Short mmCIF file of C-alpha atoms and ligand atoms in Angstrom, two decimals:
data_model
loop_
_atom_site.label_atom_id
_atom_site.label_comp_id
_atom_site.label_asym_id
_atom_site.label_seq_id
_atom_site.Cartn_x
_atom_site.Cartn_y
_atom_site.Cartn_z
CA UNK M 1 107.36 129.85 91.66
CA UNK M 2 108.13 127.03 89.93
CA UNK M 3 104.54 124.95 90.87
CA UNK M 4 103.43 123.14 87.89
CA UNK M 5 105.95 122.79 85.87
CA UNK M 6 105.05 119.69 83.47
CA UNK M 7 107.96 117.49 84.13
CA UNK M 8 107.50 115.16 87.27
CA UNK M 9 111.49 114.58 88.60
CA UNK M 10 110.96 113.32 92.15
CA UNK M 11 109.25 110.12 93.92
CA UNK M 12 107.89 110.93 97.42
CA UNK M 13 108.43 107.34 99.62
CA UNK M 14 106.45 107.36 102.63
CA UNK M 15 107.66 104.45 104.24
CA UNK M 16 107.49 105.32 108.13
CA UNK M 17 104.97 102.98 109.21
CA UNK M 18 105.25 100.22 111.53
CA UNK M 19 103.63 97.35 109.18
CA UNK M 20 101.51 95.78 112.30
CA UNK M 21 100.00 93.50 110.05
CA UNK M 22 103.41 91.64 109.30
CA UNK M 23 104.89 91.16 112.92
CA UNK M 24 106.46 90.15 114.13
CA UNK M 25 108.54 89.56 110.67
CA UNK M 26 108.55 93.64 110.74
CA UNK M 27 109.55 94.06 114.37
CA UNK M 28 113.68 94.62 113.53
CA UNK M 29 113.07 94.84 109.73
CA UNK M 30 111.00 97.71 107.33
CA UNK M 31 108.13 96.22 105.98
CA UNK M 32 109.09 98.13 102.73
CA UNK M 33 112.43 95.21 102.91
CA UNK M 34 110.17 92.30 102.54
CA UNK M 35 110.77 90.64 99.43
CA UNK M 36 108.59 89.46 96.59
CA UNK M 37 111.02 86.42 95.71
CA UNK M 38 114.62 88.17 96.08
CA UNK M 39 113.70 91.56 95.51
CA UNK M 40 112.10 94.28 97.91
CA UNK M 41 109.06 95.82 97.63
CA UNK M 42 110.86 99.65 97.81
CA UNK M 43 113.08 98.30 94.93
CA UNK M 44 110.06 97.31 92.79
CA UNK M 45 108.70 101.18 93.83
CA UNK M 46 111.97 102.62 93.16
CA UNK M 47 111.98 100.82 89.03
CA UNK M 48 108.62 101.73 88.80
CA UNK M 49 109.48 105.72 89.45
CA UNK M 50 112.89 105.29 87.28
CA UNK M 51 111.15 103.49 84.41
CA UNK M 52 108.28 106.52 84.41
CA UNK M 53 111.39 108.91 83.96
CA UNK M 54 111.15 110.01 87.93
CA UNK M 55 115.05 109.60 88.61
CA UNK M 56 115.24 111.43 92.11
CA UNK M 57 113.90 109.19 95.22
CA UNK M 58 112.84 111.00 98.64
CA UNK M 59 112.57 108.44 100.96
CA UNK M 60 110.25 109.42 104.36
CA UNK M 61 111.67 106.50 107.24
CA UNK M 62 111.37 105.92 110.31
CA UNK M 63 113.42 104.29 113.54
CA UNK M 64 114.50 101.42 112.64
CA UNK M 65 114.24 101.60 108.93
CA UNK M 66 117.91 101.57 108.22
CA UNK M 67 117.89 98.55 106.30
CA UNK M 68 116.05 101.07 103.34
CA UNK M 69 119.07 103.38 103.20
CA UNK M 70 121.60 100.42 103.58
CA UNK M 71 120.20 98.79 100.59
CA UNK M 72 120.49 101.80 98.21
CA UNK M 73 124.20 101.31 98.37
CA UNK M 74 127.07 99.96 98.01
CA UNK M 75 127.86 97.03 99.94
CA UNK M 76 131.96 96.77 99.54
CA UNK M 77 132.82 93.86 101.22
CA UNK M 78 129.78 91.45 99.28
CA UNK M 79 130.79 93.11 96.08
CA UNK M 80 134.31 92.36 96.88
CA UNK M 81 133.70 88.81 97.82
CA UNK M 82 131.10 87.71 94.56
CA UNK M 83 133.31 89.83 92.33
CA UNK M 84 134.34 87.81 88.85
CA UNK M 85 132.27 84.37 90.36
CA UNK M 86 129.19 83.43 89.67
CA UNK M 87 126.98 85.02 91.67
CA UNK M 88 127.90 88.40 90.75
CA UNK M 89 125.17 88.48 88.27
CA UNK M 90 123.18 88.94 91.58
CA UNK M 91 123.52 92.45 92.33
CA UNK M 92 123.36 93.73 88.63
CA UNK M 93 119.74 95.06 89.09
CA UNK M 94 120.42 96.45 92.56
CA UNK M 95 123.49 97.81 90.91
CA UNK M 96 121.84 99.52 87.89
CA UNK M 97 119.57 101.24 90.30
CA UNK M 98 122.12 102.49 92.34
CA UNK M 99 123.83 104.68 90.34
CA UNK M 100 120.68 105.55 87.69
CA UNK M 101 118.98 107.15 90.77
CA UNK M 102 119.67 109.92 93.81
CA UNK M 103 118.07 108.95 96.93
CA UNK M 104 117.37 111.20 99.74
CA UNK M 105 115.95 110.56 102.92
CA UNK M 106 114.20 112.10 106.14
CA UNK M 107 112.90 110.97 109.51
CA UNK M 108 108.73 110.69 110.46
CA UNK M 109 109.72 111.12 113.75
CA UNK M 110 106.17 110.25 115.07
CA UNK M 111 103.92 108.27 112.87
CA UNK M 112 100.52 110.95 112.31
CA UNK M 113 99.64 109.17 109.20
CA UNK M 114 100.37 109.39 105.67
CA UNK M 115 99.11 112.86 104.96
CA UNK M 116 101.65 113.18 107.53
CA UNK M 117 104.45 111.28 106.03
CA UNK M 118 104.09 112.96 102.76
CA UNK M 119 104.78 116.41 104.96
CA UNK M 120 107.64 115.21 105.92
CA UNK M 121 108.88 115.02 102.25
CA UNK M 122 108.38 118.92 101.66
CA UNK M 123 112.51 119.72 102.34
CA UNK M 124 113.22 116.95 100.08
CA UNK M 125 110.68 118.01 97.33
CA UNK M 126 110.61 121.57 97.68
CA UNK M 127 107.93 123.71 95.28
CA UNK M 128 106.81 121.14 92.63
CA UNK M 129 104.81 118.38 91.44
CA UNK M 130 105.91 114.92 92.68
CA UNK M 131 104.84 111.66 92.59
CA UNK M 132 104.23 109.20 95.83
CA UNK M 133 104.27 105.27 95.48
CA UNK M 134 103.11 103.59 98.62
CA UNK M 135 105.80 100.59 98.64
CA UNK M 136 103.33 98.12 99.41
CA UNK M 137 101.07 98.82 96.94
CA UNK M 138 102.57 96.67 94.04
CA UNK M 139 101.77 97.26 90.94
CA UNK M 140 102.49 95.70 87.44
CA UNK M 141 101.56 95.96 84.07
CA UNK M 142 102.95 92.95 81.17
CA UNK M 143 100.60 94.18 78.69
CA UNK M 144 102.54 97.86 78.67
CA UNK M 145 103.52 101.16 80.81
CA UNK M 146 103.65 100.90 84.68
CA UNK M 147 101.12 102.93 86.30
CA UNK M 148 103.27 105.68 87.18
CA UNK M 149 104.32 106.03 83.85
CA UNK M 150 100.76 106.36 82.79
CA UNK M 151 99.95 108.68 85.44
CA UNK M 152 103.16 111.11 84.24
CA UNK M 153 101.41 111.19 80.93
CA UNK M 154 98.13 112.15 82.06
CA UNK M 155 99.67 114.89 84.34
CA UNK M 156 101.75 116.92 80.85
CA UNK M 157 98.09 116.81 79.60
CA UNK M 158 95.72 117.67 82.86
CA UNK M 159 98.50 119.63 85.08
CA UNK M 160 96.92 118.43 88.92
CA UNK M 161 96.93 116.23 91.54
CA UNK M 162 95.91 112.68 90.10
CA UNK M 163 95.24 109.61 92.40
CA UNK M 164 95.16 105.94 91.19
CA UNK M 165 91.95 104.06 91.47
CA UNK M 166 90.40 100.50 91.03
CA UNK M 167 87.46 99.24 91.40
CA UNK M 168 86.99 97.16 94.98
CA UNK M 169 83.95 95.43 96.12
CA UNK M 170 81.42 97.30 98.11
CA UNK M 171 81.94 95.70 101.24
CA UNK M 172 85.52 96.47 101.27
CA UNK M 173 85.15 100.21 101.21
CA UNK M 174 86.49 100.76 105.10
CA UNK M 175 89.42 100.09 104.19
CA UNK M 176 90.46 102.71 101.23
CA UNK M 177 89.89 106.30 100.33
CA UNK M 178 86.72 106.61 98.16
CA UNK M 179 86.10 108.43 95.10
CA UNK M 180 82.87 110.29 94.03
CA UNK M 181 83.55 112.57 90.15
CA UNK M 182 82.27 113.04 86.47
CA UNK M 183 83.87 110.58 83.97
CA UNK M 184 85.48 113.66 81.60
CA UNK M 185 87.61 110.22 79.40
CA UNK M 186 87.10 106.83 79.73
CA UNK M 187 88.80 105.70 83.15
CA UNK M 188 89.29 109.45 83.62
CA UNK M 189 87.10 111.24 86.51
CA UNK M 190 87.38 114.51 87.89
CA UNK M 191 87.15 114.05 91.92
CA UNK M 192 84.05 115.88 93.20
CA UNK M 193 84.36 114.10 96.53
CA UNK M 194 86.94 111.72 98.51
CA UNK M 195 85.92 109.70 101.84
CA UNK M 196 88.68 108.07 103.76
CA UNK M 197 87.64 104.38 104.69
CA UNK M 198 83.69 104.80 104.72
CA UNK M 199 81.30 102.03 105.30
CA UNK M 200 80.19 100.66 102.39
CA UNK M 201 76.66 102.58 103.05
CA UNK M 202 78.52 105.66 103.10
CA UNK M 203 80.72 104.74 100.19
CA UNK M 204 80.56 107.27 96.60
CA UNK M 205 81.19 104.54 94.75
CA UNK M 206 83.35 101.63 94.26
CA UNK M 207 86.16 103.74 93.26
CA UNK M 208 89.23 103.13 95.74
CA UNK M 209 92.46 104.65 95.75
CA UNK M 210 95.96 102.88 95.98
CA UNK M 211 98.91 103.93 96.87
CA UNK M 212 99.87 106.02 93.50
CA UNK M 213 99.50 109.65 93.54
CA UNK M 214 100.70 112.73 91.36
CA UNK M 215 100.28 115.80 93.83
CA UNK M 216 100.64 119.32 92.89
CA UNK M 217 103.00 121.25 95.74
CA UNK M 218 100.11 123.15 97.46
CA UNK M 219 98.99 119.72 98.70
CA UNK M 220 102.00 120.94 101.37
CA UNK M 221 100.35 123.65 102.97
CA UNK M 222 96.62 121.81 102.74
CA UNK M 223 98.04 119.36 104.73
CA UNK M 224 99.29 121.47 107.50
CA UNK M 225 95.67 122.73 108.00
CA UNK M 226 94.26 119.04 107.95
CA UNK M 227 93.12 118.08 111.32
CA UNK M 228 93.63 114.91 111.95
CA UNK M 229 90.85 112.79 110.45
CA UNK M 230 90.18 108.44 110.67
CA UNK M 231 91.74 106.85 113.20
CA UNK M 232 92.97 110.24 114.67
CA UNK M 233 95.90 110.36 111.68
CA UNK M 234 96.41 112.91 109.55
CA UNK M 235 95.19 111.71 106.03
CA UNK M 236 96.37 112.56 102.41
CA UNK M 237 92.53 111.92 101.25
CA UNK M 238 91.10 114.84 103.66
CA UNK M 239 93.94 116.84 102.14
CA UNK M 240 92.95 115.94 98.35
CA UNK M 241 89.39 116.89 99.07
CA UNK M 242 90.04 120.31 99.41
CA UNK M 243 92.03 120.49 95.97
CA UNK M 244 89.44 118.59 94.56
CA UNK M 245 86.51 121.50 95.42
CA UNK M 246 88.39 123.25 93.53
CA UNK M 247 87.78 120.93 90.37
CA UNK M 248 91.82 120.16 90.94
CA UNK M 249 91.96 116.28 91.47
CA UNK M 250 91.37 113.67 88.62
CA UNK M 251 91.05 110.06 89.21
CA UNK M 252 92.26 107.56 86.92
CA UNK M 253 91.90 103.68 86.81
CA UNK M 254 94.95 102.54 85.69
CA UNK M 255 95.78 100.08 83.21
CA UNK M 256 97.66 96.63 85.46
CA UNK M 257 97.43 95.10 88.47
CA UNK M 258 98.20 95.80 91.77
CA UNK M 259 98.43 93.84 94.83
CA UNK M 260 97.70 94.99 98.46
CA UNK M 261 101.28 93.87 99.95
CA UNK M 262 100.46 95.33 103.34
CA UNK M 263 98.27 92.36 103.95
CA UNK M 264 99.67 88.70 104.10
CA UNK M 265 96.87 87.64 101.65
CA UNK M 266 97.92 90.36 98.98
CA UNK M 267 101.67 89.52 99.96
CA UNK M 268 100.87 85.97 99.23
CA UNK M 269 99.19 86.37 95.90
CA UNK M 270 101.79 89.10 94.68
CA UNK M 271 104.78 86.38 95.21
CA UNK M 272 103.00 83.37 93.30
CA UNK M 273 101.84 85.98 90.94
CA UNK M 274 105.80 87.07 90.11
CA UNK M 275 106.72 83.72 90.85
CA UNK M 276 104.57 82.58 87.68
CA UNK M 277 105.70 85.57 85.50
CA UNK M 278 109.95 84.61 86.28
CA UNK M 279 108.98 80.99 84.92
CA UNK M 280 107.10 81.97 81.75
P1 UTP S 301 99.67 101.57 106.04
O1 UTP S 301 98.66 101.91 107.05
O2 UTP S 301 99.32 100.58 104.98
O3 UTP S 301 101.04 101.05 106.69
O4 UTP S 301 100.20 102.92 105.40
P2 UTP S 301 101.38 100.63 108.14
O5 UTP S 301 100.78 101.56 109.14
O6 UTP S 301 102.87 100.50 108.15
O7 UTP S 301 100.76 99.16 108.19
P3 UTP S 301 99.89 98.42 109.30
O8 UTP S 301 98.48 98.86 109.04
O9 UTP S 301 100.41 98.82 110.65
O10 UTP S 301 100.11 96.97 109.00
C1 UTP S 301 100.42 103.08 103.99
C2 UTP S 301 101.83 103.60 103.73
O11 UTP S 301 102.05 104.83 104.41
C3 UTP S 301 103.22 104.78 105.21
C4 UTP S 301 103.47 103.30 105.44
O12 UTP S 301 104.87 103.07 105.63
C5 UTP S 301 102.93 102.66 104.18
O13 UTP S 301 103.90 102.65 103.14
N1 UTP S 301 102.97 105.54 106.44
C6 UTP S 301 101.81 105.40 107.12
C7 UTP S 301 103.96 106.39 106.91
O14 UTP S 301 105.04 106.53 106.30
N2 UTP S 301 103.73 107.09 108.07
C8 UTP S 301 102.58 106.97 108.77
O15 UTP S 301 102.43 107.65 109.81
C9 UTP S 301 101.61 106.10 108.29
#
């Protein structure tokens, strides 16, 4: 079978969750369809995959998260209104996406977590590497590639799952998965051990993980032997940890920035943040 063959072609979505921290604003609408000024955060995901070459999106919803599938597509009778007037220039990025990309999409039907979600995906994905961009994890990079596209590149030369980490301070450690591994490259560690949301005593270091992952197809049936872990959830970082006692999980601290857009303070920052950058 097919399992590690070098070229990455889908983006796992997992955007099932109920966003708590953003009611009631997320009560009737997806968290993922907040924007950062007029654009959502799943269409800021979705470029980030199609810029790193990653043209097929598998998108894991929920109820209620119809908006998501409504937005990847056509909308005839706006396009037929704004057509030829001014505003059309509106809906030419929305447009370019649409028909550069494939989207497919399944149903969490009960929200066990993201180790969870990401199970979900296996129909979609089938047997080989993928990547996963947690919506709300935004991430940019002016001086270069997006972080997927340098996590692609490390995975033609390394061939395994890879997680995206950054530095956090110590006292925020409950609220991540933690890295502990040997520094093989500068900014490149091989994953010895992986704690989901530890107190900071308990922490491996300050390495934390956000929400961008290259995982090798096995991760499917590691998951389905995961019991559920924190917060009684099923959790991707449990999963990692057993491909990464078998030496088969680097760590990488991406070149960028990334902003927490699950929380209204990381929300906050990441609009003044692109607010700043569309005036420049
Ligand atoms: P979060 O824990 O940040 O999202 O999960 P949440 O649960 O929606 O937010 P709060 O804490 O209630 O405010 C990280 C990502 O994993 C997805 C979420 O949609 C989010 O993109 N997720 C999480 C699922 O798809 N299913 C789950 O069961 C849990």
């Amino acid at each position: 079978m097919p399992q590690n063959t070098t070229k990455i072609k889908k983006c796992l979505f997992p955007a099932a969750g109920y966003g708590t921290r953003f009611l009631p604003a997320t009560k009737a609408i997806p968290k993922e369809m907040l924007p950062i000024l007029t654009k959502p955060l799943l269409q800021y995901g979705v470029e980030e995959a199609l810029g790193a070459g990653v043209g097929n999106m598998a998108i894991v919803t929920g109820r209620g998260k119809r908006a998501v599938e409504d937005h990847f597509d056509i909308s005839y009778e706006l396009e037929h209104q704004i057509k030829g007037t001014s505003k059309e220039h509106y809906l030419t990025e929305i447009r370019a996406v649409i028909t550069k990309c494939t989207f497919s999409y399944t149903r969490q039907i009960e929200m066990k977590g993201l180790g969870h979600a990401i199970l979900c995906g296996e129909p979609i994905i089938g047997y080989e590497p993928f990547a996963v961009i947690l919506a709300d994890d935004l991430c940019d990079n002016d001086k270069g590639e997006s972080v997927l596209a340098q996590m692609v590149k490390l995975y033609e030369k390394y061939q395994c799952s890879i997680v995206a980490v950054e530095e956090i301070p110590p006292e925020d450690s409950n609220k991540y998965g933690v890295i502990a591994g040997k520094e093989e490259e500068e900014g490149i560690f091989r994953v010895t051990d992986m704690v989901e949301k530890p107190e900071p005593k308990d922490a491996p270091s300050n390495l934390a993980i956000i929400g961008r992952y290259i995982l090798t197809p096995d991760i499917f049936d590691i998951i389905r032997e995961t019991k559920p872990g924190k917060g009684g959830e099923i959790q991707i970082t449990d999963a990692l940890l057993a491909q990464a006692k078998q030496g088969k999980v680097i760590a990488y601290k991406f070149k960028g920035k990334r902003f927490d857009c699950g929380s209204v303070d990381g929300f906050v920052e990441a609009t003044n943040y692109f607010y700043n950058k569309s005036k420049a």
